[in-house]
Coordinates of C-alpha atoms and ligand atoms in Angstrom, one line a residue:
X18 CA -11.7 -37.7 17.0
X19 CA -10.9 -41.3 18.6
X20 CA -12.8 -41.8 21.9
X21 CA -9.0 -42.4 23.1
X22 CA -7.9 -39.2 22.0
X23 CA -10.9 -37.7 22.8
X24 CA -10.4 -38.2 26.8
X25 CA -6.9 -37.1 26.6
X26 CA -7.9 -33.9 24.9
X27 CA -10.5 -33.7 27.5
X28 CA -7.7 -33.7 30.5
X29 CA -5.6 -31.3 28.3
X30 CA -8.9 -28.7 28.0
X31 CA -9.4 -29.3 32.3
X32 CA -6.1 -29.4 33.3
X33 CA -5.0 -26.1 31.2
X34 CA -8.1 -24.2 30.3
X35 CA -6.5 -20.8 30.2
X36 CA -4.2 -22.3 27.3
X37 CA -6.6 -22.2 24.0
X38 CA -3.6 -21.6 21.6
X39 CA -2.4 -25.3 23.5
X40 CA -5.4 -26.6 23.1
X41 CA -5.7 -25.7 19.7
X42 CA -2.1 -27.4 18.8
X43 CA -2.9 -30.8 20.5
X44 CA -5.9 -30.8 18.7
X45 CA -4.7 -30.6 15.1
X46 CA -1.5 -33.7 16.0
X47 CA -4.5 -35.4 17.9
X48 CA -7.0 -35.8 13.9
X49 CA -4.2 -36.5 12.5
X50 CA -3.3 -39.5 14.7
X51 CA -6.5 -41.9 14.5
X52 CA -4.5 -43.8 11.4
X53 CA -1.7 -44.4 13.0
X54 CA -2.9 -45.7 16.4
X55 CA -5.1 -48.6 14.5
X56 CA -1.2 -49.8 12.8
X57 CA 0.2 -48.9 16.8
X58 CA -1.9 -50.1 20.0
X59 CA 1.0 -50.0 21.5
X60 CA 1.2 -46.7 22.0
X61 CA -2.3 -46.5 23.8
X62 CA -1.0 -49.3 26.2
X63 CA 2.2 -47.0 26.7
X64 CA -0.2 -44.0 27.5
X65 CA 2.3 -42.2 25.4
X66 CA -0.7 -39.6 24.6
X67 CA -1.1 -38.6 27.9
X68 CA 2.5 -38.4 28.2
X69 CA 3.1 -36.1 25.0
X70 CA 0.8 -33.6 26.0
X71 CA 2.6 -32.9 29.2
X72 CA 5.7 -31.4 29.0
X73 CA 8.8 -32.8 31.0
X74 CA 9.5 -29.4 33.0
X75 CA 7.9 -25.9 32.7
X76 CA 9.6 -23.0 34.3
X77 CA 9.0 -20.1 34.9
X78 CA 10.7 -17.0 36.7
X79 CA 10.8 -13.1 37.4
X80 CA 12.9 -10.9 35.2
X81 CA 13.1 -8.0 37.0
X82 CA 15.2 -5.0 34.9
X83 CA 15.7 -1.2 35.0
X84 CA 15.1 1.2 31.8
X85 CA 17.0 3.8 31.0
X86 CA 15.6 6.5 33.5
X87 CA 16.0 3.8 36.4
X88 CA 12.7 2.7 37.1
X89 CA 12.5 -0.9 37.3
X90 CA 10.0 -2.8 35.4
X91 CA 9.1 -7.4 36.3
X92 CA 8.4 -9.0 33.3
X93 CA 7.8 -12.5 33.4
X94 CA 10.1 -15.6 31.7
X95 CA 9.3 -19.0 30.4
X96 CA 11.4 -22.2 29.4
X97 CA 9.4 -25.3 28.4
X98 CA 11.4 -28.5 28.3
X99 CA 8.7 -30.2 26.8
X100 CA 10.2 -33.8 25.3
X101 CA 13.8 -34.9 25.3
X102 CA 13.2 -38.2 23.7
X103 CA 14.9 -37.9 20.7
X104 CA 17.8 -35.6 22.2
X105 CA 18.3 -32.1 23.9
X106 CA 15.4 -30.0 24.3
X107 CA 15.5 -27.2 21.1
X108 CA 13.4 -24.0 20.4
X109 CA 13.6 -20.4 20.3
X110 CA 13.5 -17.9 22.9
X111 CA 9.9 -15.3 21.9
X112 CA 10.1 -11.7 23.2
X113 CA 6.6 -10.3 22.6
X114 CA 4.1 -8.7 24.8
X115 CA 1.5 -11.5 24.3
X116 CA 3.6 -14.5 25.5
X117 CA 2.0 -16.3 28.3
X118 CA 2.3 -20.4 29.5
X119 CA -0.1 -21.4 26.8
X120 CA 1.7 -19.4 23.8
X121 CA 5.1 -20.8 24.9
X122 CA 3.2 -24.6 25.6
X123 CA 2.2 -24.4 22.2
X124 CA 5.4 -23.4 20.3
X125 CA 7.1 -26.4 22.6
X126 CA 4.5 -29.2 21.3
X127 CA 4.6 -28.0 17.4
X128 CA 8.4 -28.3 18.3
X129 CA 8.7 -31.8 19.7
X130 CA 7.2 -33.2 16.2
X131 CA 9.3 -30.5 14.1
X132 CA 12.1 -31.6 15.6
X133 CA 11.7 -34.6 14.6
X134 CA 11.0 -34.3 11.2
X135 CA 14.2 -32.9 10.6
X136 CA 16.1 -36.3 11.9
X137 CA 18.7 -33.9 13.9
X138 CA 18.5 -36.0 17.1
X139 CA 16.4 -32.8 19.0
X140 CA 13.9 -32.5 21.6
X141 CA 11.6 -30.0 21.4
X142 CA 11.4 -27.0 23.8
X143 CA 10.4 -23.0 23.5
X144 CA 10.8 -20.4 26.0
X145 CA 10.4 -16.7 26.1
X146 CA 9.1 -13.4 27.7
X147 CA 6.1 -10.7 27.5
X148 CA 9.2 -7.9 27.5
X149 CA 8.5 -5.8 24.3
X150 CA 11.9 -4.9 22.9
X151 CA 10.3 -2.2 20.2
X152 CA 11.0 1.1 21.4
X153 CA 13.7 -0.2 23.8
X154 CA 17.3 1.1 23.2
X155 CA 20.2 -1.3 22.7
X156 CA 21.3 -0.9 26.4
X157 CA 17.5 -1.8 27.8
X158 CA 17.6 -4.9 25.6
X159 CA 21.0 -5.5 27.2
X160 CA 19.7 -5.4 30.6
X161 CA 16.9 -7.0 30.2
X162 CA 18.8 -10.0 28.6
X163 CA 21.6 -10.2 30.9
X164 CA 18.2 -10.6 33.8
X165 CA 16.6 -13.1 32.0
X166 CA 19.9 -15.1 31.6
X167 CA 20.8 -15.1 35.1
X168 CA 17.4 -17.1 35.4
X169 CA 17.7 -18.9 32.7
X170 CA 21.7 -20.2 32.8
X171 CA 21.4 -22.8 35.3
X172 CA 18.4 -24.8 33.7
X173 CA 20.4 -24.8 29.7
X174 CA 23.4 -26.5 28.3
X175 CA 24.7 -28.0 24.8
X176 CA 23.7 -31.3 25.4
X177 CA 20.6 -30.2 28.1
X178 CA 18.5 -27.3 26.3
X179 CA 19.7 -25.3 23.8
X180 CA 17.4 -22.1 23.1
X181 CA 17.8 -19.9 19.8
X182 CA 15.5 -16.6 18.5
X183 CA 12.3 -16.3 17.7
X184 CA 10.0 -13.4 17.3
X185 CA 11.6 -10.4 19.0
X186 CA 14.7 -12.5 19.5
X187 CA 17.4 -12.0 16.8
X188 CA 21.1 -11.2 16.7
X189 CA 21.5 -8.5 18.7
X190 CA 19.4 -10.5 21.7
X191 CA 21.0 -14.0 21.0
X192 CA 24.8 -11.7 21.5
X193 CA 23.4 -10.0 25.0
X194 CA 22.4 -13.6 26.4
X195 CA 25.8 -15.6 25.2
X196 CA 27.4 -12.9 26.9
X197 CA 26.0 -13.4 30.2
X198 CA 26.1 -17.3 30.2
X199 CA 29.4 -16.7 29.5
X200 CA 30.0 -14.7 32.7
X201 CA 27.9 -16.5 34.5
X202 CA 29.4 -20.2 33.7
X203 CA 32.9 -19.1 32.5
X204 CA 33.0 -21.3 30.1
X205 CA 32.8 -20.6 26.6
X206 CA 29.5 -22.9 25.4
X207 CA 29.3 -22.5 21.7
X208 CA 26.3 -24.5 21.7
X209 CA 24.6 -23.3 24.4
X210 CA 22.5 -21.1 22.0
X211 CA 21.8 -20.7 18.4
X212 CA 21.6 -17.9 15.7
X213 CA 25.3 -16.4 17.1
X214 CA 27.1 -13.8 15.2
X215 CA 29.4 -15.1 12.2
X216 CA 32.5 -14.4 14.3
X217 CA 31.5 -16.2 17.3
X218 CA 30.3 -19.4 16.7
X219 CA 27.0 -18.7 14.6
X220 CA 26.3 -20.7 10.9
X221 CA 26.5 -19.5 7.9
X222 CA 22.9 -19.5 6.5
X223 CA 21.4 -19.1 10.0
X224 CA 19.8 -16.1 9.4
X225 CA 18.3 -17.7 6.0
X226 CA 17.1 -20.6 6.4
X227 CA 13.7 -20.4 8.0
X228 CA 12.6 -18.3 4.9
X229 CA 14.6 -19.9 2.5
X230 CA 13.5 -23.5 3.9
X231 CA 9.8 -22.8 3.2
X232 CA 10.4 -21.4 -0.5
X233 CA 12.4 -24.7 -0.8
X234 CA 9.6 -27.0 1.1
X235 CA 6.8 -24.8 -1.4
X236 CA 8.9 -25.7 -4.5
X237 CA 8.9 -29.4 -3.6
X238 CA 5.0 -29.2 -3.5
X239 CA 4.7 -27.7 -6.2
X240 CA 7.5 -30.2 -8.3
X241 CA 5.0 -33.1 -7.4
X242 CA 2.5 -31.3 -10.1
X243 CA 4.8 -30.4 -12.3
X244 CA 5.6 -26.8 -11.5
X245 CA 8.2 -24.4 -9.9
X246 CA 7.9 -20.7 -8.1
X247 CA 8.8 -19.5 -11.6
X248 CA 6.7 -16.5 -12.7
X249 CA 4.3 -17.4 -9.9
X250 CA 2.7 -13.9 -7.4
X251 CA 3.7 -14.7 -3.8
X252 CA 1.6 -12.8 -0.5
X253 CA 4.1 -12.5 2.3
X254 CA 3.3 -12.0 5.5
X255 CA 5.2 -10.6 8.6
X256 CA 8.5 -8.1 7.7
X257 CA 11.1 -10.1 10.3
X258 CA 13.7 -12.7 9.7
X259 CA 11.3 -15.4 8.6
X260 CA 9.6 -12.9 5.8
X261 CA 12.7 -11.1 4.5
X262 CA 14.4 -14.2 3.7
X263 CA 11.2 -15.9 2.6
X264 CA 10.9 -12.8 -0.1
X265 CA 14.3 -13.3 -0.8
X266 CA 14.3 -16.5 -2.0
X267 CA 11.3 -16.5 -4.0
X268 CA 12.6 -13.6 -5.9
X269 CA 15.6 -15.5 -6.3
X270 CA 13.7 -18.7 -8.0
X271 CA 12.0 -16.4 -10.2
X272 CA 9.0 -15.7 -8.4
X273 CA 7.6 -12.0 -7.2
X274 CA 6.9 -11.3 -3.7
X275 CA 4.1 -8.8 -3.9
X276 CA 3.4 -8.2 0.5
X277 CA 5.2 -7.7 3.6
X278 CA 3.4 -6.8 6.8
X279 CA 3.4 -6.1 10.5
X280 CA 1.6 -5.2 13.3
X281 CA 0.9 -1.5 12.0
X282 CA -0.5 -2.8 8.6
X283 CA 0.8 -4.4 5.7
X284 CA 2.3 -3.3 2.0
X285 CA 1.4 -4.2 -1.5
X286 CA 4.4 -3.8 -3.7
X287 CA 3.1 -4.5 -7.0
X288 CA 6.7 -4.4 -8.8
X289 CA 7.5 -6.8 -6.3
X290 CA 9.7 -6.4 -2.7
X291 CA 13.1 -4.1 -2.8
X292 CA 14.4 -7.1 -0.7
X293 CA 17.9 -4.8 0.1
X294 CA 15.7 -2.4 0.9
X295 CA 13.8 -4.6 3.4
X296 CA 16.8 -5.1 4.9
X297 CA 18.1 -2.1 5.7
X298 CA 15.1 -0.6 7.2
X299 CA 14.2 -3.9 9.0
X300 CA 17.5 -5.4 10.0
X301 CA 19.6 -1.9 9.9
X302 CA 17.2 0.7 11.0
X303 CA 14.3 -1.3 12.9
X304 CA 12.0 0.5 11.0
X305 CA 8.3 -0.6 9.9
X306 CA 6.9 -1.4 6.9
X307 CA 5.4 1.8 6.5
X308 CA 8.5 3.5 6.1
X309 CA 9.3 0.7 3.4
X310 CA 6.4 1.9 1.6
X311 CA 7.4 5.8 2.2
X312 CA 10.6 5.0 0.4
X313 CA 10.0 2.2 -2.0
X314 CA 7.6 4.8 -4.1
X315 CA 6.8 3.0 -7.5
X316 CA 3.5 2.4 -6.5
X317 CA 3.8 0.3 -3.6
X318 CA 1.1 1.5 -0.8
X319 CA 0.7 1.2 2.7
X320 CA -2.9 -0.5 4.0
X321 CA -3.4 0.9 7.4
X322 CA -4.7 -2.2 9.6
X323 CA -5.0 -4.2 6.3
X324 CA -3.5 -8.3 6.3
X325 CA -2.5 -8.8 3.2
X326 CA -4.6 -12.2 2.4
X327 CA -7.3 -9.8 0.3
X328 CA -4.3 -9.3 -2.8
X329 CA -4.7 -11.0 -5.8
X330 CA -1.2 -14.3 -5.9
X331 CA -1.1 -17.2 -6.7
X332 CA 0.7 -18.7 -3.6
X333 CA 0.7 -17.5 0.1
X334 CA 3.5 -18.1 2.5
X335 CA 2.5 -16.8 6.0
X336 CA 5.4 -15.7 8.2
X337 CA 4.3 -13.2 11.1
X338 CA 2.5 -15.3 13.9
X339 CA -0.2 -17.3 15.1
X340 CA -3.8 -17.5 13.9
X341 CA -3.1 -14.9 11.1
X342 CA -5.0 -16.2 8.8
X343 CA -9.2 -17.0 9.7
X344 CA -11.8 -18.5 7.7
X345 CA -12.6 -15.1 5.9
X346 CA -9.2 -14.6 5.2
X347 CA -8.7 -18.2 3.6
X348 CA -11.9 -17.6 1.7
X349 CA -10.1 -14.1 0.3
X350 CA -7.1 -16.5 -0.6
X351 CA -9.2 -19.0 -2.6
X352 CA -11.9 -16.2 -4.4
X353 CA -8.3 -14.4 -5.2
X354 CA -6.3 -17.3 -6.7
X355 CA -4.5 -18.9 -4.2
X356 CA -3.2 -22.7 -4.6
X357 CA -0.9 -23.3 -2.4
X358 CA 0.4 -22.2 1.2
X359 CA 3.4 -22.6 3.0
X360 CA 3.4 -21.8 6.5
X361 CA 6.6 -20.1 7.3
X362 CA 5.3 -18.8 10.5
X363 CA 4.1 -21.4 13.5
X364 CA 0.2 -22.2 13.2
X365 CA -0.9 -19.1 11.4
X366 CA -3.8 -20.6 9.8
X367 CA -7.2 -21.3 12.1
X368 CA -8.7 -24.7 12.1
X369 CA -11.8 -23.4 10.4
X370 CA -8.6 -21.9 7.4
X371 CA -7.7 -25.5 6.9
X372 CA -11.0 -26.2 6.3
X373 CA -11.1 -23.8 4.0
X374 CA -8.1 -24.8 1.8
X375 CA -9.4 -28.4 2.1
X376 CA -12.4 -27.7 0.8
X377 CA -10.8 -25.8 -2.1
X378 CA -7.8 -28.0 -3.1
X379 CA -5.5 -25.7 -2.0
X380 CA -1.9 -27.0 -1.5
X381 CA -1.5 -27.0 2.5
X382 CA 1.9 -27.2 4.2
X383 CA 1.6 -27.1 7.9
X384 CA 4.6 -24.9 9.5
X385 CA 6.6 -27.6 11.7
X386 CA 7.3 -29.2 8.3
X387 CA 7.9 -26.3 6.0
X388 CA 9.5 -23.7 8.6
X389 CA 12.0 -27.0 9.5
X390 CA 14.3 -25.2 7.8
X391 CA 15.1 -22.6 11.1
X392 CA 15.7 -25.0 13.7
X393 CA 17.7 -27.9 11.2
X394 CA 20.3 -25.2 10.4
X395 CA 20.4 -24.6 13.9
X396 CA 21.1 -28.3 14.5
X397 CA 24.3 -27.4 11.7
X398 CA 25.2 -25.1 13.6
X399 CA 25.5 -27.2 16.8
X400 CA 27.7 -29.4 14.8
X401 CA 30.0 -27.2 13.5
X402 CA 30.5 -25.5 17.4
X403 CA 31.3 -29.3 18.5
X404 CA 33.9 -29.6 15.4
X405 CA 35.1 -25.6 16.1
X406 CA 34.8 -25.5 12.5
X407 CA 32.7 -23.3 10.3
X408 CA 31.1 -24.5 7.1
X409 CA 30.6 -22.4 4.2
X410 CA 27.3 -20.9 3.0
X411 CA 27.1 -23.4 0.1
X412 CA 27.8 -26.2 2.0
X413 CA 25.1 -25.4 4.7
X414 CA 22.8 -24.2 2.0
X415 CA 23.3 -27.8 0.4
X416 CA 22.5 -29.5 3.7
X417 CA 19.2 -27.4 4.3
X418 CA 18.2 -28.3 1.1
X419 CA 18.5 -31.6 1.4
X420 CA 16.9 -31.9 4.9
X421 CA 14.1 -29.6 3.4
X422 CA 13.4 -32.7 0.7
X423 CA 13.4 -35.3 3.1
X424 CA 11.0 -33.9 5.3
X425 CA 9.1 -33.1 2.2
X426 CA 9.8 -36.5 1.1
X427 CA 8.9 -38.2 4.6
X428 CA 5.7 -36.3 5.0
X429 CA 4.4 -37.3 1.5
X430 CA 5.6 -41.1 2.2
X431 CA 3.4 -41.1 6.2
X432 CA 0.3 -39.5 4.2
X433 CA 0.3 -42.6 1.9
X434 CA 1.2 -44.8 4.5
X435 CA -1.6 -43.7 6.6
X436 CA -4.2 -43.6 3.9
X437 CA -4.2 -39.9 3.0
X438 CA -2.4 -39.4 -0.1
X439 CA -0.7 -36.0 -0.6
X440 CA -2.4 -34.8 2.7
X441 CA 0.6 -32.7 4.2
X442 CA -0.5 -32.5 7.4
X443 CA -1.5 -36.0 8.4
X444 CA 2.3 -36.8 7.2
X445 CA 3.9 -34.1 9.1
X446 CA 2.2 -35.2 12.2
X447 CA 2.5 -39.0 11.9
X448 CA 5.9 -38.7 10.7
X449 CA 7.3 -36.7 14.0
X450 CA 4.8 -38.4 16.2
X451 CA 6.1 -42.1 15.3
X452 CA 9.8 -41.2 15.6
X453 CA 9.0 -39.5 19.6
X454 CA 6.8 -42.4 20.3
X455 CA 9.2 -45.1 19.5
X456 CA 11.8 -43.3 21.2
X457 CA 9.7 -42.6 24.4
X458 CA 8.8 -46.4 24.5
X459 CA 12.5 -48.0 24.3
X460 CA 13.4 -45.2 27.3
X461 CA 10.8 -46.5 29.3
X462 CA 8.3 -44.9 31.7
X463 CA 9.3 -41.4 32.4
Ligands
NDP19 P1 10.5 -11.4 13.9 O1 10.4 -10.8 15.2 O2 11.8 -11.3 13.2 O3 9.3 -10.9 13.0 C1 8.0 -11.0 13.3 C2 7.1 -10.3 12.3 O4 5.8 -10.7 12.5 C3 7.2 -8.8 12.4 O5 7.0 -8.2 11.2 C4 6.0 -8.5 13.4 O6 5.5 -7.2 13.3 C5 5.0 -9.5 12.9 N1 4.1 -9.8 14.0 C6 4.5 -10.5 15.2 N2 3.4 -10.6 16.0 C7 2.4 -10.0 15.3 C8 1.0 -9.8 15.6 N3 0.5 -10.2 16.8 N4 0.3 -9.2 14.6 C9 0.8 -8.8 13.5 N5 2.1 -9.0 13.1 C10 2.9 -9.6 14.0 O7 10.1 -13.0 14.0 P2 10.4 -14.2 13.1 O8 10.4 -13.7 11.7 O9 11.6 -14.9 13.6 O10 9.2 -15.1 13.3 C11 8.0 -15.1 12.6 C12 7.2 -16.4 12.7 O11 8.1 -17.5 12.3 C13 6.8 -16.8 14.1 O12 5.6 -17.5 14.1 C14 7.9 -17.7 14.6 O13 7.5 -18.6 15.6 C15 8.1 -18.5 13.3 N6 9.4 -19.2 13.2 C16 10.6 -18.5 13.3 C17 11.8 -19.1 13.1 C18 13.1 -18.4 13.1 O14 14.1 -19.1 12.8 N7 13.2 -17.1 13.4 C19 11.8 -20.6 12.9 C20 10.5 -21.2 12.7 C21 9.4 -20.5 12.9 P3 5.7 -6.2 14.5 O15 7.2 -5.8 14.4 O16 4.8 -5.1 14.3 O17 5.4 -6.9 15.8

């Protein structure tokens, strides 16, 4: 790395040195940006680095709640506003048992340059809890919703901060929270959150579009060598809303999903993923993927404990979580026919899995380009809440294709701009980080 980057990664490391999943996402922009500071010294005499890497406002509050017997439990709740340059700060909200400041800091910086990429005129910003709503019933998720939104309320808006789901945030979550702003406020903010119910303000294609954004952003790689999904084995990861829809589409270009995981263990469905009945054990039932198995029959088994990287595919498209996929796993990918992922989750792959695919050829898209697709229909949906009007599935469909080509398109145009040729994520990174730069420069010092 740069001696210039180099000493801001240094202060990042000292300042934060609980934070390695931080650490690890300033890191990756940070290789990526030698090129563009030689064609942009101005933004080392801005110090925008130093700027980047520390978000605008972190807060962080108690959410005290009572389960179902009456015993109270304090969990612990997070918003970043990490970067409003390029408009209101946007990211999801992550329920999950192993957020902490550094998990949430580095879902807000992949976001910032995400964002971006989309051209939606969003910030980036990510917030969330270490509240685990599996095994909760509907009313503890209720309670412990309407808590964290009493927090929450006073520092969000349409045109301040605008959170949406994430993992252990969906539907049912995003419904609990609107309803307390609402009380709280009395005023009906549409666009206060994302990933609403049909009736109430929420977008066609929501609940789509991360999955089906990084079959489409996949396709696009592949259309550069003259290929398509068609007939191709796909390894799924993850059994949530990014996975199912990620299945869904695949199947629905032709291709066979053969995997779907979780934190139990993963499946191999070798006739390919009953995506309806996916749905109703994961979206109907909250189930697990080893009651999928259980029901599915036809020889699809359930691998106690097992990822799913170790299955014979051609392509991989990684949708569960962070840092799911290590060296040996990429090696497993590559000795088992792999060429090309497509991360529909946020940083799943290591550094030293990178390497890995590098080293091998293997088509690499890095998530905050190809799972775009989540927080640019979100950005629809914003528009259609400030027009009261709802769009129809085509018509947003249309739109996240098209927004899934151009950051495609961008990415491919900032790798050959910047000397790398086809390399995905030196685009992603110098395409977002240009846009936030230039932004953060005409705004001046702040
Ligand atoms: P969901 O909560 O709907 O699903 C998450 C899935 O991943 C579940 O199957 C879950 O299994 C599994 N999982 C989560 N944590 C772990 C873990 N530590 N080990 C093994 N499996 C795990 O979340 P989403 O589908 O919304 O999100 C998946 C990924 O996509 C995340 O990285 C998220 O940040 C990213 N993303 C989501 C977007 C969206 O629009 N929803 C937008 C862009 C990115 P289990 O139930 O056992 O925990």
């Amino acid at each position: 790395m740069d001696a210039r980057l180099e000493k801001v990664f240094e202060t990042v490391k000292t300042r934060d040195f609980s934070q390695g999943v931080f650490h690890q996402a300033v890191r990756e922009v940070f290789e990526s940006l030698e090129p563009v500071l030689a064609k942009h010294p101005e933004y080392i005499d801005q110090s925008i680095l130093a700027r980047i890497v520390e978000p605008e406002r972190q807060i962080i509050f108690r959410v005290p709640w009572a389960d179902d017997k009456g015993e109270i439990h304090v969990n612990r709740g997070y918003r970043i506003e990490f970067n409003s340059a390029l408009g209101p700060y946007k990211g999801g909200l992550r329920f999950h048992p192993s957020v902490n400041v550094g998990v949430i800091k580095f879902l807000g910086f992949e976001q910032i340059f995400k964002n971006a990429l989309t051209g939606q005129g969003i910030g980036g910003g990510k917030g969330g809890s270490d509240f685990d709503p599996k095994g909760k019933s509907d009313l503890e998720v209720m309670r412990f919703c309407q808590s964290f939104m009493t927090e929450l309320y006073r520092h969000i808006g349409p045109n301040t901060d605008v959170p949406a789901g994430d993992i252990g945030v969906g539907g049912r979550e995003i419904g609990y929270l609107f309803g307390q702003y609402k009380r709280l406020t009395g005023r009906y903010d549409a666009g206060v959150l994302t990933g609403k119910g049909l009736d109430w303000g929420g977008s066609l294609a929501r609940t789509e579009a991360t999955g089906y954004g990084t079959v489409i952003f996949a396709q696009r790689m592949l259309e550069q060598h003259n290929d398509s999904i068609e007939g191709k084995t796909v390894l799924v990861s993850g059994s949530g809303n990014v996975a199912i829809y990620a299945a869904e589409r695949v199947a629905q270009l032709g291709g066979k999903a053969l995997s779907i995981s979780d934190s139990s263990g993963s499946v191999y469905d070798p006739n390919g993923i009953d995506i309806e009945l996916l749905k109703q054990i994961k979206e109907v039932e909250r189930g697990r993927v080893s009651d999928y198995a259980q029901r599915r029959g036809n020889g699809a088994e359930f691998r106690a404990g097992q990822k799913v990287w170790d299955i014979k595919a051609d392509i991989a498209l990684p949708c569960a979580t962070q840092n799911e996929i290590d060296e040996n796993d990429a090696k497993a990918l590559v000795a088992n026919g792999v060429k090309l992922v497509a991360e529909g989750a946020n940083m799943p792959s290591t550094p030293e899995a990178i390497e890995v695919y590098e080293s091998n050829g293997v088509l690499y898209a890095p998530g905050k380009a190809s799972n775009a697709g989540g927080v640019a229909t979100s950005a629809l949906e914003m528009q259609q809440n400030s027009a009261r009007q709802q769009w129809t599935f085509d018509d947003v469909k249309g739109r996240l294709d098209d927004i899934m080509t151009n950051i495609h398109n961008t990415c491919l145009e900032a790798a050959d701009k910047y000397g790398k040729p086809g390399d995905y994520v030196l685009g992603a990174n110098a395409a977002g980080f240009v846009q936030v730069a230039d932004a953060m420069i005409a705004q001046g010092i702040s």
